[in-house]
């Protein structure tokens, strides 16, 4: 406190001058219409500018919540779209989900945010900010607006990790949309190109053209059928076998993933139980 008084006393002349100046300005503004109008105009412009900048800063820091709310709403709308036939998933028509009456009640989408993601390793994984408290379970499929991302591997209360499509140990049942020829999509794991994967088990007899669309097949309980995977980028015969060497340009840019949708197959446990109960010997 003594230092404060010492400071004020030391600069008493300056503070006296400043006080008198402010008093003079106030008296001029109060007693002259022109100066009063000019003052309020300048003050309004200054305050308005400050408020605008403050609002911009506030809006910027609230973008994360806005994006999260939009992702939740998109998840709800996409769940409804699964109940329709030949409905474009969004206005950009990135890909279509063709469903029938049995698919319509199968799936529910849960929006989540990517909090960690690798794309340059042989075995890539990602982490999302949703867990068992949000209904996430091991084995659920994960997609983005553009297509297949991967599936959930481990779950905690508030977070989950997933095995990416960019993982050489992750195979996804796929098909060529034009011909309905089933195949398997798998990343080769070289870690060099996160936008290209291999389409396996397509023979030379199949008519495959560059640009053909590759989507999920119905031979899995993880994804709805006809979820976009990518398009055929190149086709050539494999000299060592009768299958074709097919490269697929993936529709998802894994390096820019921000929000994804976890797919809950409502009837997955029932489907799995039926598969486990299938007898090996049909004569039993």
PDB file of C-alpha atoms in Angstrom:
ATOM      1  CA  UNK A   1       0.000   0.000   0.000  1.00  0.00           C
ATOM      2  CA  UNK A   2       2.890   2.356   0.839  1.00  0.00           C
ATOM      3  CA  UNK A   3       4.359   1.788  -2.633  1.00  0.00           C
ATOM      4  CA  UNK A   4       1.028   2.707  -4.221  1.00  0.00           C
ATOM      5  CA  UNK A   5       0.850   5.989  -2.299  1.00  0.00           C
ATOM      6  CA  UNK A   6       4.471   6.663  -3.185  1.00  0.00           C
ATOM      7  CA  UNK A   7       3.725   6.091  -6.883  1.00  0.00           C
ATOM      8  CA  UNK A   8       0.667   8.343  -6.843  1.00  0.00           C
ATOM      9  CA  UNK A   9       2.570  11.085  -5.015  1.00  0.00           C
ATOM     10  CA  UNK A  10       5.490  10.863  -7.415  1.00  0.00           C
ATOM     11  CA  UNK A  11       3.252  11.290 -10.468  1.00  0.00           C
ATOM     12  CA  UNK A  12       0.685  13.584  -8.823  1.00  0.00           C
ATOM     13  CA  UNK A  13       1.187  16.295 -11.399  1.00  0.00           C
ATOM     14  CA  UNK A  14       0.446  13.944 -14.274  1.00  0.00           C
ATOM     15  CA  UNK A  15      -2.674  12.499 -12.629  1.00  0.00           C
ATOM     16  CA  UNK A  16      -3.882  16.028 -11.761  1.00  0.00           C
ATOM     17  CA  UNK A  17      -3.407  17.062 -15.390  1.00  0.00           C
ATOM     18  CA  UNK A  18      -5.188  13.937 -16.655  1.00  0.00           C
ATOM     19  CA  UNK A  19      -8.111  14.517 -14.312  1.00  0.00           C
ATOM     20  CA  UNK A  20      -8.489  18.142 -15.383  1.00  0.00           C
ATOM     21  CA  UNK A  21      -8.294  17.130 -19.069  1.00  0.00           C
ATOM     22  CA  UNK A  22     -11.040  14.554 -18.639  1.00  0.00           C
ATOM     23  CA  UNK A  23     -13.144  17.090 -16.737  1.00  0.00           C
ATOM     24  CA  UNK A  24     -12.717  19.638 -19.530  1.00  0.00           C
ATOM     25  CA  UNK A  25     -13.661  17.071 -22.194  1.00  0.00           C
ATOM     26  CA  UNK A  26     -16.738  16.107 -20.194  1.00  0.00           C
ATOM     27  CA  UNK A  27     -17.823  19.761 -19.828  1.00  0.00           C
ATOM     28  CA  UNK A  28     -17.306  20.431 -23.541  1.00  0.00           C
ATOM     29  CA  UNK A  29     -19.351  17.375 -24.514  1.00  0.00           C
ATOM     30  CA  UNK A  30     -22.110  18.218 -22.050  1.00  0.00           C
ATOM     31  CA  UNK A  31     -22.478  21.869 -23.102  1.00  0.00           C
ATOM     32  CA  UNK A  32     -22.032  21.695 -26.898  1.00  0.00           C
ATOM     33  CA  UNK A  33     -24.460  19.838 -29.132  1.00  0.00           C
ATOM     34  CA  UNK A  34     -21.996  19.261 -31.983  1.00  0.00           C
ATOM     35  CA  UNK A  35     -19.232  17.868 -29.758  1.00  0.00           C
ATOM     36  CA  UNK A  36     -21.784  15.733 -27.878  1.00  0.00           C
ATOM     37  CA  UNK A  37     -23.086  14.207 -31.128  1.00  0.00           C
ATOM     38  CA  UNK A  38     -19.538  13.579 -32.397  1.00  0.00           C
ATOM     39  CA  UNK A  39     -18.560  11.971 -29.101  1.00  0.00           C
ATOM     40  CA  UNK A  40     -21.510   9.598 -28.996  1.00  0.00           C
ATOM     41  CA  UNK A  41     -21.028   8.689 -32.659  1.00  0.00           C
ATOM     42  CA  UNK A  42     -17.360   7.863 -32.125  1.00  0.00           C
ATOM     43  CA  UNK A  43     -18.087   6.027 -28.878  1.00  0.00           C
ATOM     44  CA  UNK A  44     -20.833   3.963 -30.492  1.00  0.00           C
ATOM     45  CA  UNK A  45     -18.541   2.977 -33.349  1.00  0.00           C
ATOM     46  CA  UNK A  46     -15.736   2.019 -30.967  1.00  0.00           C
ATOM     47  CA  UNK A  47     -17.983   0.015 -28.653  1.00  0.00           C
ATOM     48  CA  UNK A  48     -19.655  -1.658 -31.632  1.00  0.00           C
ATOM     49  CA  UNK A  49     -16.284  -2.680 -33.036  1.00  0.00           C
ATOM     50  CA  UNK A  50     -15.203  -4.086 -29.692  1.00  0.00           C
ATOM     51  CA  UNK A  51     -18.476  -5.999 -29.326  1.00  0.00           C
ATOM     52  CA  UNK A  52     -18.134  -7.421 -32.842  1.00  0.00           C
ATOM     53  CA  UNK A  53     -14.611  -8.650 -32.180  1.00  0.00           C
ATOM     54  CA  UNK A  54     -15.665 -10.087 -28.832  1.00  0.00           C
ATOM     55  CA  UNK A  55     -18.572 -11.922 -30.454  1.00  0.00           C
ATOM     56  CA  UNK A  56     -16.284 -13.277 -33.185  1.00  0.00           C
ATOM     57  CA  UNK A  57     -13.891 -14.616 -30.576  1.00  0.00           C
ATOM     58  CA  UNK A  58     -16.765 -16.131 -28.608  1.00  0.00           C
ATOM     59  CA  UNK A  59     -18.209 -17.715 -31.756  1.00  0.00           C
ATOM     60  CA  UNK A  60     -14.819 -19.178 -32.642  1.00  0.00           C
ATOM     61  CA  UNK A  61     -14.421 -20.885 -29.287  1.00  0.00           C
ATOM     62  CA  UNK A  62     -18.000 -22.199 -29.456  1.00  0.00           C
ATOM     63  CA  UNK A  63     -17.459 -23.840 -32.854  1.00  0.00           C
ATOM     64  CA  UNK A  64     -16.529 -27.145 -31.242  1.00  0.00           C
ATOM     65  CA  UNK A  65     -19.889 -27.337 -29.471  1.00  0.00           C
ATOM     66  CA  UNK A  66     -21.709 -26.260 -32.640  1.00  0.00           C
ATOM     67  CA  UNK A  67     -19.937 -28.967 -34.650  1.00  0.00           C
ATOM     68  CA  UNK A  68     -20.738 -31.524 -31.990  1.00  0.00           C
ATOM     69  CA  UNK A  69     -24.415 -30.553 -32.012  1.00  0.00           C
ATOM     70  CA  UNK A  70     -24.488 -30.736 -35.820  1.00  0.00           C
ATOM     71  CA  UNK A  71     -22.880 -34.172 -35.746  1.00  0.00           C
ATOM     72  CA  UNK A  72     -25.511 -35.407 -33.278  1.00  0.00           C
ATOM     73  CA  UNK A  73     -28.284 -34.045 -35.500  1.00  0.00           C
ATOM     74  CA  UNK A  74     -26.711 -35.608 -38.586  1.00  0.00           C
ATOM     75  CA  UNK A  75     -26.562 -38.954 -36.808  1.00  0.00           C
ATOM     76  CA  UNK A  76     -30.255 -38.736 -36.031  1.00  0.00           C
ATOM     77  CA  UNK A  77     -31.116 -37.781 -39.611  1.00  0.00           C
ATOM     78  CA  UNK A  78     -28.900 -40.484 -41.088  1.00  0.00           C
ATOM     79  CA  UNK A  79     -30.605 -43.054 -38.888  1.00  0.00           C
ATOM     80  CA  UNK A  80     -33.911 -41.928 -40.374  1.00  0.00           C
ATOM     81  CA  UNK A  81     -32.449 -42.111 -43.877  1.00  0.00           C
ATOM     82  CA  UNK A  82     -31.636 -45.766 -43.327  1.00  0.00           C
ATOM     83  CA  UNK A  83     -35.385 -46.346 -43.270  1.00  0.00           C
ATOM     84  CA  UNK A  84     -35.798 -45.029 -46.810  1.00  0.00           C
ATOM     85  CA  UNK A  85     -35.059 -46.659 -50.149  1.00  0.00           C
ATOM     86  CA  UNK A  86     -32.584 -45.179 -52.643  1.00  0.00           C
ATOM     87  CA  UNK A  87     -32.211 -42.028 -50.600  1.00  0.00           C
ATOM     88  CA  UNK A  88     -29.032 -39.948 -51.049  1.00  0.00           C
ATOM     89  CA  UNK A  89     -27.171 -39.706 -47.771  1.00  0.00           C
ATOM     90  CA  UNK A  90     -26.693 -35.979 -48.119  1.00  0.00           C
ATOM     91  CA  UNK A  91     -27.216 -33.127 -50.535  1.00  0.00           C
ATOM     92  CA  UNK A  92     -23.803 -33.723 -52.069  1.00  0.00           C
ATOM     93  CA  UNK A  93     -24.854 -37.265 -52.969  1.00  0.00           C
ATOM     94  CA  UNK A  94     -21.550 -38.583 -51.729  1.00  0.00           C
ATOM     95  CA  UNK A  95     -22.990 -42.061 -51.600  1.00  0.00           C
ATOM     96  CA  UNK A  96     -26.360 -43.799 -51.328  1.00  0.00           C
ATOM     97  CA  UNK A  97     -27.615 -46.282 -48.790  1.00  0.00           C
ATOM     98  CA  UNK A  98     -30.017 -48.689 -50.443  1.00  0.00           C
ATOM     99  CA  UNK A  99     -32.193 -50.329 -47.831  1.00  0.00           C
ATOM    100  CA  UNK A 100     -35.194 -52.552 -47.677  1.00  0.00           C
ATOM    101  CA  UNK A 101     -37.752 -53.112 -44.948  1.00  0.00           C
ATOM    102  CA  UNK A 102     -35.457 -55.510 -43.078  1.00  0.00           C
ATOM    103  CA  UNK A 103     -32.544 -53.065 -43.051  1.00  0.00           C
ATOM    104  CA  UNK A 104     -34.745 -50.190 -41.964  1.00  0.00           C
ATOM    105  CA  UNK A 105     -34.986 -51.292 -38.351  1.00  0.00           C
ATOM    106  CA  UNK A 106     -31.461 -52.640 -38.060  1.00  0.00           C
ATOM    107  CA  UNK A 107     -29.262 -49.651 -37.481  1.00  0.00           C
ATOM    108  CA  UNK A 108     -28.816 -46.642 -35.223  1.00  0.00           C
ATOM    109  CA  UNK A 109     -26.029 -44.070 -35.651  1.00  0.00           C
ATOM    110  CA  UNK A 110     -24.077 -42.483 -32.800  1.00  0.00           C
ATOM    111  CA  UNK A 111     -22.062 -39.337 -33.583  1.00  0.00           C
ATOM    112  CA  UNK A 112     -18.525 -39.114 -32.190  1.00  0.00           C
ATOM    113  CA  UNK A 113     -15.425 -36.951 -32.549  1.00  0.00           C
ATOM    114  CA  UNK A 114     -12.016 -38.268 -33.547  1.00  0.00           C
ATOM    115  CA  UNK A 115      -9.488 -37.438 -30.808  1.00  0.00           C
ATOM    116  CA  UNK A 116      -6.546 -39.481 -32.112  1.00  0.00           C
ATOM    117  CA  UNK A 117      -5.822 -41.014 -35.496  1.00  0.00           C
ATOM    118  CA  UNK A 118      -2.873 -42.615 -37.283  1.00  0.00           C
ATOM    119  CA  UNK A 119      -2.572 -42.994 -41.056  1.00  0.00           C
ATOM    120  CA  UNK A 120       1.099 -43.760 -41.824  1.00  0.00           C
ATOM    121  CA  UNK A 121       1.639 -47.060 -39.989  1.00  0.00           C
ATOM    122  CA  UNK A 122       1.075 -50.609 -41.185  1.00  0.00           C
ATOM    123  CA  UNK A 123      -1.571 -51.098 -38.508  1.00  0.00           C
ATOM    124  CA  UNK A 124      -3.477 -47.858 -37.975  1.00  0.00           C
ATOM    125  CA  UNK A 125      -5.994 -47.124 -35.226  1.00  0.00           C
ATOM    126  CA  UNK A 126      -8.185 -44.215 -34.174  1.00  0.00           C
ATOM    127  CA  UNK A 127      -9.780 -43.021 -30.939  1.00  0.00           C
ATOM    128  CA  UNK A 128     -13.184 -41.374 -30.424  1.00  0.00           C
ATOM    129  CA  UNK A 129     -14.689 -39.428 -27.515  1.00  0.00           C
ATOM    130  CA  UNK A 130     -17.592 -41.820 -26.939  1.00  0.00           C
ATOM    131  CA  UNK A 131     -17.629 -45.020 -24.885  1.00  0.00           C
ATOM    132  CA  UNK A 132     -19.848 -47.507 -23.111  1.00  0.00           C
ATOM    133  CA  UNK A 133     -21.722 -44.671 -21.393  1.00  0.00           C
ATOM    134  CA  UNK A 134     -22.902 -43.636 -24.860  1.00  0.00           C
ATOM    135  CA  UNK A 135     -23.865 -47.138 -26.002  1.00  0.00           C
ATOM    136  CA  UNK A 136     -20.624 -47.946 -27.850  1.00  0.00           C
ATOM    137  CA  UNK A 137     -19.692 -51.636 -27.962  1.00  0.00           C
ATOM    138  CA  UNK A 138     -16.811 -53.658 -29.343  1.00  0.00           C
ATOM    139  CA  UNK A 139     -17.281 -54.678 -32.973  1.00  0.00           C
ATOM    140  CA  UNK A 140     -19.493 -51.764 -34.039  1.00  0.00           C
ATOM    141  CA  UNK A 141     -18.818 -50.313 -37.473  1.00  0.00           C
ATOM    142  CA  UNK A 142     -17.633 -46.734 -37.939  1.00  0.00           C
ATOM    143  CA  UNK A 143     -18.329 -44.560 -40.973  1.00  0.00           C
ATOM    144  CA  UNK A 144     -17.968 -40.918 -41.935  1.00  0.00           C
ATOM    145  CA  UNK A 145     -19.914 -38.745 -44.332  1.00  0.00           C
ATOM    146  CA  UNK A 146     -17.697 -40.113 -47.121  1.00  0.00           C
ATOM    147  CA  UNK A 147     -17.740 -43.830 -46.339  1.00  0.00           C
ATOM    148  CA  UNK A 148     -16.271 -46.687 -44.264  1.00  0.00           C
ATOM    149  CA  UNK A 149     -13.740 -45.757 -41.559  1.00  0.00           C
ATOM    150  CA  UNK A 150     -13.280 -48.975 -39.539  1.00  0.00           C
ATOM    151  CA  UNK A 151     -14.743 -50.713 -36.503  1.00  0.00           C
ATOM    152  CA  UNK A 152     -14.548 -50.440 -32.726  1.00  0.00           C
ATOM    153  CA  UNK A 153     -11.920 -52.578 -31.028  1.00  0.00           C
ATOM    154  CA  UNK A 154     -11.828 -51.557 -27.338  1.00  0.00           C
ATOM    155  CA  UNK A 155     -14.221 -49.510 -25.217  1.00  0.00           C
ATOM    156  CA  UNK A 156     -13.950 -47.621 -21.928  1.00  0.00           C
ATOM    157  CA  UNK A 157     -16.626 -45.551 -20.218  1.00  0.00           C
ATOM    158  CA  UNK A 158     -15.980 -42.355 -22.171  1.00  0.00           C
ATOM    159  CA  UNK A 159     -13.625 -43.332 -25.006  1.00  0.00           C
ATOM    160  CA  UNK A 160     -13.263 -46.034 -27.623  1.00  0.00           C
ATOM    161  CA  UNK A 161     -10.478 -47.083 -29.958  1.00  0.00           C
ATOM    162  CA  UNK A 162     -11.094 -48.510 -33.378  1.00  0.00           C
ATOM    163  CA  UNK A 163      -9.180 -50.459 -35.987  1.00  0.00           C
ATOM    164  CA  UNK A 164      -8.939 -48.338 -39.100  1.00  0.00           C
ATOM    165  CA  UNK A 165      -9.641 -49.441 -42.638  1.00  0.00           C
ATOM    166  CA  UNK A 166      -5.972 -48.460 -43.052  1.00  0.00           C
ATOM    167  CA  UNK A 167      -4.915 -51.564 -41.147  1.00  0.00           C
ATOM    168  CA  UNK A 168      -3.542 -54.585 -42.977  1.00  0.00           C
ATOM    169  CA  UNK A 169      -5.326 -56.883 -40.498  1.00  0.00           C
ATOM    170  CA  UNK A 170      -8.737 -55.370 -41.135  1.00  0.00           C
ATOM    171  CA  UNK A 171     -10.699 -56.901 -44.006  1.00  0.00           C
ATOM    172  CA  UNK A 172     -14.114 -55.584 -45.024  1.00  0.00           C
ATOM    173  CA  UNK A 173     -16.658 -57.496 -47.068  1.00  0.00           C
ATOM    174  CA  UNK A 174     -17.294 -55.462 -50.205  1.00  0.00           C
ATOM    175  CA  UNK A 175     -18.905 -55.666 -53.603  1.00  0.00           C
ATOM    176  CA  UNK A 176     -18.797 -53.974 -56.974  1.00  0.00           C
ATOM    177  CA  UNK A 177     -21.992 -51.980 -57.103  1.00  0.00           C
ATOM    178  CA  UNK A 178     -22.549 -52.351 -60.848  1.00  0.00           C
ATOM    179  CA  UNK A 179     -22.277 -56.157 -60.912  1.00  0.00           C
ATOM    180  CA  UNK A 180     -22.962 -57.096 -57.261  1.00  0.00           C
ATOM    181  CA  UNK A 181     -19.796 -59.215 -57.387  1.00  0.00           C
ATOM    182  CA  UNK A 182     -18.651 -59.756 -53.798  1.00  0.00           C
ATOM    183  CA  UNK A 183     -15.032 -59.319 -52.788  1.00  0.00           C
ATOM    184  CA  UNK A 184     -12.841 -58.164 -49.904  1.00  0.00           C
ATOM    185  CA  UNK A 185     -11.274 -54.758 -49.398  1.00  0.00           C
ATOM    186  CA  UNK A 186      -7.925 -54.648 -47.597  1.00  0.00           C
ATOM    187  CA  UNK A 187      -5.197 -52.064 -47.185  1.00  0.00           C
ATOM    188  CA  UNK A 188      -1.818 -53.495 -48.136  1.00  0.00           C
ATOM    189  CA  UNK A 189      -0.129 -51.929 -45.108  1.00  0.00           C
ATOM    190  CA  UNK A 190       2.872 -50.418 -46.851  1.00  0.00           C
ATOM    191  CA  UNK A 191       2.077 -47.122 -45.148  1.00  0.00           C
ATOM    192  CA  UNK A 192       2.834 -45.096 -48.253  1.00  0.00           C
ATOM    193  CA  UNK A 193      -0.613 -44.170 -49.544  1.00  0.00           C
ATOM    194  CA  UNK A 194      -3.530 -43.829 -47.114  1.00  0.00           C
ATOM    195  CA  UNK A 195      -5.946 -43.250 -50.011  1.00  0.00           C
ATOM    196  CA  UNK A 196      -5.506 -46.599 -51.841  1.00  0.00           C
ATOM    197  CA  UNK A 197      -6.496 -50.167 -50.866  1.00  0.00           C
ATOM    198  CA  UNK A 198      -6.699 -53.525 -52.638  1.00  0.00           C
ATOM    199  CA  UNK A 199      -9.850 -55.269 -53.841  1.00  0.00           C
ATOM    200  CA  UNK A 200      -9.254 -59.017 -53.489  1.00  0.00           C
ATOM    201  CA  UNK A 201     -10.736 -62.205 -54.948  1.00  0.00           C
ATOM    202  CA  UNK A 202     -11.984 -60.784 -58.242  1.00  0.00           C
ATOM    203  CA  UNK A 203     -11.186 -63.141 -61.112  1.00  0.00           C
ATOM    204  CA  UNK A 204     -10.208 -62.300 -64.682  1.00  0.00           C
ATOM    205  CA  UNK A 205     -13.628 -63.391 -65.875  1.00  0.00           C
ATOM    206  CA  UNK A 206     -15.229 -60.460 -64.075  1.00  0.00           C
ATOM    207  CA  UNK A 207     -15.730 -57.273 -66.035  1.00  0.00           C
ATOM    208  CA  UNK A 208     -14.177 -54.583 -63.848  1.00  0.00           C
ATOM    209  CA  UNK A 209     -13.636 -51.075 -65.152  1.00  0.00           C
ATOM    210  CA  UNK A 210     -11.759 -48.093 -63.757  1.00  0.00           C
ATOM    211  CA  UNK A 211     -14.280 -45.869 -62.011  1.00  0.00           C
ATOM    212  CA  UNK A 212     -16.545 -48.693 -60.838  1.00  0.00           C
ATOM    213  CA  UNK A 213     -17.999 -48.051 -57.382  1.00  0.00           C
ATOM    214  CA  UNK A 214     -17.043 -50.311 -54.464  1.00  0.00           C
ATOM    215  CA  UNK A 215     -19.458 -50.501 -51.524  1.00  0.00           C
ATOM    216  CA  UNK A 216     -20.075 -52.710 -48.508  1.00  0.00           C
ATOM    217  CA  UNK A 217     -21.817 -56.001 -49.140  1.00  0.00           C
ATOM    218  CA  UNK A 218     -24.675 -57.477 -47.157  1.00  0.00           C
ATOM    219  CA  UNK A 219     -22.442 -60.342 -45.924  1.00  0.00           C
ATOM    220  CA  UNK A 220     -21.609 -58.764 -42.588  1.00  0.00           C
ATOM    221  CA  UNK A 221     -23.353 -57.590 -39.429  1.00  0.00           C
ATOM    222  CA  UNK A 222     -21.122 -54.542 -39.001  1.00  0.00           C
ATOM    223  CA  UNK A 223     -22.182 -52.138 -41.770  1.00  0.00           C
ATOM    224  CA  UNK A 224     -25.403 -51.605 -43.680  1.00  0.00           C
ATOM    225  CA  UNK A 225     -25.076 -52.688 -47.275  1.00  0.00           C
ATOM    226  CA  UNK A 226     -24.019 -50.232 -49.989  1.00  0.00           C
ATOM    227  CA  UNK A 227     -21.972 -47.927 -47.763  1.00  0.00           C
ATOM    228  CA  UNK A 228     -19.359 -46.231 -49.933  1.00  0.00           C
ATOM    229  CA  UNK A 229     -15.787 -47.549 -49.797  1.00  0.00           C
ATOM    230  CA  UNK A 230     -14.244 -46.096 -52.931  1.00  0.00           C
ATOM    231  CA  UNK A 231     -13.861 -46.377 -56.694  1.00  0.00           C
ATOM    232  CA  UNK A 232     -11.668 -48.620 -58.818  1.00  0.00           C
ATOM    233  CA  UNK A 233      -8.442 -46.776 -59.643  1.00  0.00           C
ATOM    234  CA  UNK A 234      -6.592 -49.445 -61.625  1.00  0.00           C
ATOM    235  CA  UNK A 235      -7.128 -52.999 -62.934  1.00  0.00           C
ATOM    236  CA  UNK A 236      -4.508 -55.441 -64.221  1.00  0.00           C
ATOM    237  CA  UNK A 237      -4.038 -59.218 -64.323  1.00  0.00           C
ATOM    238  CA  UNK A 238      -1.990 -60.831 -61.588  1.00  0.00           C
ATOM    239  CA  UNK A 239       0.777 -62.799 -63.341  1.00  0.00           C
ATOM    240  CA  UNK A 240       0.958 -65.338 -60.523  1.00  0.00           C
ATOM    241  CA  UNK A 241      -2.724 -66.246 -60.273  1.00  0.00           C
ATOM    242  CA  UNK A 242      -6.070 -65.922 -62.014  1.00  0.00           C
ATOM    243  CA  UNK A 243      -7.287 -63.034 -59.838  1.00  0.00           C
ATOM    244  CA  UNK A 244      -7.083 -59.418 -60.924  1.00  0.00           C
ATOM    245  CA  UNK A 245      -4.895 -56.863 -59.203  1.00  0.00           C
ATOM    246  CA  UNK A 246      -7.344 -54.063 -58.382  1.00  0.00           C
ATOM    247  CA  UNK A 247      -6.524 -50.852 -56.582  1.00  0.00           C
ATOM    248  CA  UNK A 248      -9.357 -48.851 -55.030  1.00  0.00           C
ATOM    249  CA  UNK A 249      -9.218 -45.131 -54.381  1.00  0.00           C
ATOM    250  CA  UNK A 250     -10.779 -44.799 -50.919  1.00  0.00           C
ATOM    251  CA  UNK A 251     -13.574 -42.271 -50.552  1.00  0.00           C
ATOM    252  CA  UNK A 252     -12.502 -41.287 -47.017  1.00  0.00           C
ATOM    253  CA  UNK A 253      -9.563 -38.956 -46.493  1.00  0.00           C
ATOM    254  CA  UNK A 254      -8.317 -40.426 -43.215  1.00  0.00           C
ATOM    255  CA  UNK A 255      -5.890 -37.572 -42.681  1.00  0.00           C
ATOM    256  CA  UNK A 256      -8.720 -35.055 -42.245  1.00  0.00           C
ATOM    257  CA  UNK A 257     -11.206 -37.081 -40.194  1.00  0.00           C
ATOM    258  CA  UNK A 258     -12.946 -35.024 -37.512  1.00  0.00           C
ATOM    259  CA  UNK A 259     -16.398 -36.522 -36.873  1.00  0.00           C
ATOM    260  CA  UNK A 260     -17.604 -40.070 -37.470  1.00  0.00           C
ATOM    261  CA  UNK A 261     -20.719 -42.165 -36.903  1.00  0.00           C
ATOM    262  CA  UNK A 262     -20.690 -45.415 -34.957  1.00  0.00           C
ATOM    263  CA  UNK A 263     -23.222 -47.912 -36.289  1.00  0.00           C
ATOM    264  CA  UNK A 264     -25.241 -49.962 -33.849  1.00  0.00           C
ATOM    265  CA  UNK A 265     -26.727 -53.068 -35.438  1.00  0.00           C
ATOM    266  CA  UNK A 266     -29.730 -53.658 -33.202  1.00  0.00           C
ATOM    267  CA  UNK A 267     -29.997 -57.304 -34.218  1.00  0.00           C
ATOM    268  CA  UNK A 268     -26.280 -58.147 -34.232  1.00  0.00           C
ATOM    269  CA  UNK A 269     -26.410 -60.397 -31.157  1.00  0.00           C
ATOM    270  CA  UNK A 270     -29.323 -62.323 -32.655  1.00  0.00           C
ATOM    271  CA  UNK A 271     -27.524 -62.690 -35.985  1.00  0.00           C
ATOM    272  CA  UNK A 272     -24.345 -63.852 -34.235  1.00  0.00           C
ATOM    273  CA  UNK A 273     -26.262 -66.387 -32.143  1.00  0.00           C
ATOM    274  CA  UNK A 274     -27.831 -67.881 -35.259  1.00  0.00           C
ATOM    275  CA  UNK A 275     -24.417 -68.161 -36.914  1.00  0.00           C
ATOM    276  CA  UNK A 276     -22.897 -69.850 -33.856  1.00  0.00           C
ATOM    277  CA  UNK A 277     -25.754 -72.310 -33.661  1.00  0.00           C
ATOM    278  CA  UNK A 278     -25.411 -73.450 -37.275  1.00  0.00           C
ATOM    279  CA  UNK A 279     -24.503 -77.154 -37.222  1.00  0.00           C
ATOM    280  CA  UNK A 280     -21.349 -78.198 -39.031  1.00  0.00           C
ATOM    281  CA  UNK A 281     -22.829 -81.546 -40.012  1.00  0.00           C
ATOM    282  CA  UNK A 282     -26.143 -81.039 -41.804  1.00  0.00           C
ATOM    283  CA  UNK A 283     -27.051 -84.673 -41.214  1.00  0.00           C
ATOM    284  CA  UNK A 284     -27.439 -84.082 -37.504  1.00  0.00           C
TER     285      UNK A 284
END
